[in-house]
Short mmCIF file of N, CA and C and ligand atoms in Angstrom, two decimals:
data_model
loop_
_atom_site.label_atom_id
_atom_site.label_comp_id
_atom_site.label_asym_id
_atom_site.label_seq_id
_atom_site.Cartn_x
_atom_site.Cartn_y
_atom_site.Cartn_z
N MET A 599 0.85 -1.18 0.00
CA MET A 599 0.00 0.00 0.00
C MET A 599 0.89 1.24 0.00
N PHE A 600 0.54 2.20 -0.76
CA PHE A 600 1.31 3.43 -0.81
C PHE A 600 0.58 4.53 -0.04
N ARG A 601 1.33 5.55 0.29
CA ARG A 601 0.77 6.67 1.03
C ARG A 601 1.07 7.94 0.26
N ILE A 602 0.07 8.77 0.10
CA ILE A 602 0.24 10.06 -0.57
C ILE A 602 0.01 11.12 0.48
N ASN A 603 1.06 11.89 0.76
CA ASN A 603 0.94 12.86 1.85
C ASN A 603 1.66 14.17 1.57
N ARG A 604 2.03 14.40 0.30
CA ARG A 604 2.79 15.63 0.03
C ARG A 604 2.70 16.05 -1.43
N CYS A 605 3.06 17.31 -1.61
CA CYS A 605 3.32 17.83 -2.95
C CYS A 605 4.78 17.50 -3.24
N VAL A 606 4.98 16.59 -4.14
CA VAL A 606 6.34 16.13 -4.45
C VAL A 606 7.16 17.25 -5.10
N CYS A 607 6.54 18.02 -5.95
CA CYS A 607 7.29 19.06 -6.68
C CYS A 607 7.89 20.10 -5.73
N MET A 608 7.15 20.48 -4.70
CA MET A 608 7.61 21.53 -3.80
C MET A 608 8.15 20.97 -2.49
N GLY A 609 8.04 19.66 -2.31
CA GLY A 609 8.59 19.02 -1.12
C GLY A 609 7.88 19.43 0.16
N ARG A 610 6.60 19.69 0.09
CA ARG A 610 5.84 20.08 1.29
C ARG A 610 4.75 19.06 1.56
N THR A 611 4.61 18.70 2.83
CA THR A 611 3.57 17.74 3.19
C THR A 611 2.22 18.45 3.23
N PHE A 612 1.17 17.64 3.07
CA PHE A 612 -0.17 18.20 3.17
C PHE A 612 -0.43 18.72 4.58
N GLU A 613 0.17 18.08 5.57
CA GLU A 613 0.02 18.54 6.95
C GLU A 613 0.57 19.97 7.08
N GLU A 614 1.75 20.18 6.51
CA GLU A 614 2.37 21.51 6.54
C GLU A 614 1.49 22.52 5.79
N LEU A 615 0.98 22.11 4.65
CA LEU A 615 0.13 23.01 3.85
C LEU A 615 -1.17 23.34 4.59
N LYS A 616 -1.69 22.35 5.27
CA LYS A 616 -2.92 22.56 6.04
C LYS A 616 -2.70 23.60 7.14
N GLU A 617 -1.58 23.48 7.82
CA GLU A 617 -1.27 24.44 8.88
C GLU A 617 -1.07 25.84 8.32
N LEU A 618 -0.37 25.94 7.20
CA LEU A 618 -0.16 27.25 6.57
C LEU A 618 -1.48 27.88 6.15
N ALA A 619 -2.34 27.07 5.55
CA ALA A 619 -3.64 27.59 5.09
C ALA A 619 -4.48 28.07 6.27
N ALA A 620 -4.49 27.27 7.34
CA ALA A 620 -5.29 27.63 8.51
C ALA A 620 -4.73 28.89 9.18
N ALA A 621 -3.41 28.96 9.31
CA ALA A 621 -2.80 30.09 10.00
C ALA A 621 -2.97 31.40 9.24
N ASN A 622 -3.04 31.31 7.91
CA ASN A 622 -3.10 32.52 7.10
C ASN A 622 -4.46 32.76 6.44
N GLY A 623 -5.38 31.82 6.63
CA GLY A 623 -6.71 31.97 6.02
C GLY A 623 -6.68 31.85 4.51
N TRP A 624 -5.75 31.03 4.00
CA TRP A 624 -5.61 30.90 2.55
C TRP A 624 -6.60 29.90 1.97
N ASP A 625 -7.16 30.25 0.83
CA ASP A 625 -7.93 29.29 0.05
C ASP A 625 -6.97 28.58 -0.91
N PHE A 626 -7.50 27.75 -1.79
CA PHE A 626 -6.62 26.99 -2.68
C PHE A 626 -5.74 27.89 -3.53
N ASN A 627 -6.31 28.90 -4.12
CA ASN A 627 -5.52 29.77 -5.01
C ASN A 627 -4.41 30.50 -4.27
N GLU A 628 -4.70 30.95 -3.07
CA GLU A 628 -3.67 31.63 -2.28
C GLU A 628 -2.59 30.65 -1.85
N LEU A 629 -2.99 29.47 -1.46
CA LEU A 629 -2.02 28.45 -1.06
C LEU A 629 -1.09 28.12 -2.23
N ARG A 630 -1.66 27.97 -3.39
CA ARG A 630 -0.85 27.66 -4.58
C ARG A 630 0.09 28.81 -4.90
N LYS A 631 -0.42 30.02 -4.82
CA LYS A 631 0.41 31.19 -5.13
C LYS A 631 1.57 31.35 -4.14
N LYS A 632 1.31 31.15 -2.86
CA LYS A 632 2.33 31.37 -1.83
C LYS A 632 3.34 30.22 -1.73
N THR A 633 2.90 28.98 -1.99
CA THR A 633 3.80 27.84 -1.79
C THR A 633 4.27 27.21 -3.09
N GLY A 634 3.56 27.44 -4.16
CA GLY A 634 3.86 26.79 -5.43
C GLY A 634 3.21 25.43 -5.56
N CYS A 635 2.68 24.90 -4.46
CA CYS A 635 2.07 23.57 -4.50
C CYS A 635 0.82 23.61 -5.38
N GLY A 636 0.78 22.69 -6.29
CA GLY A 636 -0.31 22.65 -7.26
C GLY A 636 0.05 23.38 -8.54
N GLY A 637 1.12 24.15 -8.50
CA GLY A 637 1.52 24.92 -9.68
C GLY A 637 2.64 24.27 -10.47
N GLY A 638 3.13 23.12 -9.99
CA GLY A 638 4.17 22.38 -10.73
C GLY A 638 3.48 21.43 -11.69
N CYS A 639 3.60 20.15 -11.43
CA CYS A 639 2.96 19.15 -12.29
C CYS A 639 1.44 19.16 -12.10
N GLY A 640 0.98 19.64 -10.94
CA GLY A 640 -0.45 19.74 -10.69
C GLY A 640 -1.10 18.47 -10.18
N LEU A 641 -0.34 17.42 -10.02
CA LEU A 641 -0.95 16.15 -9.62
C LEU A 641 -1.42 16.14 -8.17
N CYS A 642 -0.91 17.04 -7.36
CA CYS A 642 -1.37 17.10 -5.97
C CYS A 642 -2.65 17.90 -5.82
N VAL A 643 -3.09 18.55 -6.86
CA VAL A 643 -4.23 19.46 -6.77
C VAL A 643 -5.47 18.82 -6.15
N PRO A 644 -5.92 17.64 -6.61
CA PRO A 644 -7.14 17.10 -6.00
C PRO A 644 -6.97 16.78 -4.53
N TYR A 645 -5.78 16.37 -4.13
CA TYR A 645 -5.53 16.07 -2.71
C TYR A 645 -5.55 17.34 -1.88
N VAL A 646 -4.94 18.39 -2.39
CA VAL A 646 -4.92 19.66 -1.66
C VAL A 646 -6.34 20.21 -1.54
N ARG A 647 -7.11 20.07 -2.58
CA ARG A 647 -8.50 20.55 -2.51
C ARG A 647 -9.28 19.78 -1.44
N ILE A 648 -9.11 18.48 -1.39
CA ILE A 648 -9.79 17.67 -0.36
C ILE A 648 -9.28 18.06 1.02
N MET A 649 -7.97 18.23 1.15
CA MET A 649 -7.39 18.63 2.43
C MET A 649 -8.01 19.93 2.93
N LEU A 650 -8.17 20.88 2.04
CA LEU A 650 -8.75 22.17 2.45
C LEU A 650 -10.22 22.01 2.84
N ARG A 651 -10.90 21.05 2.23
CA ARG A 651 -12.31 20.84 2.56
C ARG A 651 -12.52 20.11 3.87
N ASN A 652 -11.75 19.02 4.09
CA ASN A 652 -12.07 18.20 5.26
C ASN A 652 -10.89 17.93 6.20
N GLY A 653 -9.73 18.48 5.89
CA GLY A 653 -8.58 18.34 6.79
C GLY A 653 -7.77 17.07 6.59
N GLN A 654 -8.17 16.20 5.69
CA GLN A 654 -7.43 14.95 5.46
C GLN A 654 -6.06 15.26 4.88
N THR A 655 -5.01 14.63 5.43
CA THR A 655 -3.66 14.91 4.96
C THR A 655 -2.91 13.67 4.48
N GLU A 656 -3.53 12.51 4.57
CA GLU A 656 -2.93 11.29 4.04
C GLU A 656 -3.97 10.56 3.21
N PHE A 657 -3.50 10.04 2.08
CA PHE A 657 -4.41 9.36 1.15
C PHE A 657 -3.78 8.04 0.74
N TYR A 658 -4.64 7.07 0.48
CA TYR A 658 -4.14 5.73 0.14
C TYR A 658 -4.71 5.24 -1.18
N GLU A 659 -5.22 6.16 -1.95
CA GLU A 659 -5.71 5.81 -3.27
C GLU A 659 -5.43 6.95 -4.23
N LEU A 660 -5.28 6.61 -5.48
CA LEU A 660 -5.07 7.63 -6.49
C LEU A 660 -6.37 8.35 -6.76
N ILE A 661 -6.30 9.63 -6.82
CA ILE A 661 -7.48 10.44 -7.13
C ILE A 661 -7.24 11.07 -8.48
N ARG A 662 -8.17 10.90 -9.33
CA ARG A 662 -8.04 11.47 -10.67
C ARG A 662 -8.81 12.77 -10.73
N GLU A 663 -8.25 13.66 -11.46
CA GLU A 663 -8.89 14.96 -11.64
C GLU A 663 -9.12 15.18 -13.12
N GLU A 664 -10.33 15.47 -13.44
CA GLU A 664 -10.62 15.78 -14.83
C GLU A 664 -10.18 17.20 -15.12
N VAL A 665 -9.49 17.35 -16.22
CA VAL A 665 -9.07 18.67 -16.66
C VAL A 665 -9.88 18.97 -17.91
N ARG A 666 -10.87 19.78 -17.74
CA ARG A 666 -11.77 20.05 -18.85
C ARG A 666 -11.35 21.28 -19.62
N THR A 667 -11.50 21.19 -20.89
CA THR A 667 -11.25 22.35 -21.72
C THR A 667 -12.45 23.28 -21.62
N PRO A 668 -12.26 24.56 -21.85
CA PRO A 668 -13.37 25.50 -21.73
C PRO A 668 -14.47 25.23 -22.75
N LEU A 669 -15.67 25.64 -22.41
CA LEU A 669 -16.78 25.52 -23.35
C LEU A 669 -16.65 26.56 -24.46
N ARG A 670 -16.99 26.14 -25.66
CA ARG A 670 -17.04 27.09 -26.76
C ARG A 670 -18.36 27.84 -26.68
N GLY A 671 -18.54 28.78 -27.53
CA GLY A 671 -19.77 29.56 -27.56
C GLY A 671 -21.00 28.71 -27.80
N ASP A 672 -20.85 27.58 -28.50
CA ASP A 672 -22.01 26.73 -28.79
C ASP A 672 -22.27 25.72 -27.66
N GLY A 673 -21.52 25.82 -26.55
CA GLY A 673 -21.74 24.95 -25.41
C GLY A 673 -20.99 23.63 -25.46
N HIS A 674 -20.27 23.37 -26.53
CA HIS A 674 -19.48 22.15 -26.63
C HIS A 674 -18.04 22.44 -26.23
N ARG A 675 -17.34 21.41 -25.81
CA ARG A 675 -15.94 21.58 -25.42
C ARG A 675 -15.06 21.66 -26.65
N ALA A 676 -14.04 22.49 -26.54
CA ALA A 676 -13.14 22.71 -27.67
C ALA A 676 -12.19 21.53 -27.87
N GLY A 677 -11.98 20.72 -26.87
CA GLY A 677 -11.05 19.60 -26.99
C GLY A 677 -11.50 18.46 -26.12
N ARG A 678 -10.64 17.47 -26.03
CA ARG A 678 -10.96 16.30 -25.22
C ARG A 678 -10.72 16.58 -23.74
N THR A 679 -11.48 15.91 -22.92
CA THR A 679 -11.25 15.97 -21.49
C THR A 679 -10.07 15.06 -21.15
N GLN A 680 -9.14 15.57 -20.38
CA GLN A 680 -7.98 14.78 -19.97
C GLN A 680 -8.19 14.30 -18.55
N VAL A 681 -7.65 13.18 -18.23
CA VAL A 681 -7.69 12.66 -16.87
C VAL A 681 -6.26 12.54 -16.38
N ARG A 682 -5.97 13.18 -15.28
CA ARG A 682 -4.65 13.11 -14.68
C ARG A 682 -4.64 12.03 -13.63
N THR A 683 -3.57 11.30 -13.57
CA THR A 683 -3.41 10.38 -12.46
C THR A 683 -2.35 10.96 -11.53
N ASN A 684 -2.28 10.44 -10.33
CA ASN A 684 -1.46 11.06 -9.31
C ASN A 684 -0.36 10.14 -8.83
N GLU A 685 0.13 9.28 -9.65
CA GLU A 685 1.13 8.32 -9.23
C GLU A 685 2.42 9.02 -8.76
N ALA A 686 2.72 10.18 -9.32
CA ALA A 686 3.95 10.88 -8.95
C ALA A 686 3.89 11.41 -7.52
N CYS A 687 2.71 11.49 -6.93
CA CYS A 687 2.57 12.05 -5.59
C CYS A 687 2.79 11.01 -4.50
N ALA A 688 2.92 9.76 -4.85
CA ALA A 688 3.07 8.74 -3.82
C ALA A 688 4.38 8.96 -3.06
N GLY A 689 4.27 9.12 -1.77
CA GLY A 689 5.45 9.40 -0.98
C GLY A 689 5.84 8.27 -0.07
S1 FES B 632 2.70 20.41 -8.10
FE1 FES B 632 2.30 19.23 -6.33
S2 FES B 632 3.00 17.25 -6.83
FE2 FES B 632 3.53 18.44 -8.54
#
């Protein structure tokens, strides 16, 4: 079993990020801007979002995040939806 507990790109644990967000009142965008977490490969993004919602800092399953292309004027997507996997985040 693997454990996912950090942003690998920035070398910060979700526990550390949780404390920073709580101490400074940061939402996801502010946390990403101040720490860089989520702004590298982006694979930690779904975990950080969950962490900010419910405080969970360790994960034992891969969470996929759909990356959707913007809607065109006719309401259809301009490209294919991509699915990111988070294997690089396993710590
Ligand atoms: S940006 Fe967080 S793991 Fe890459």
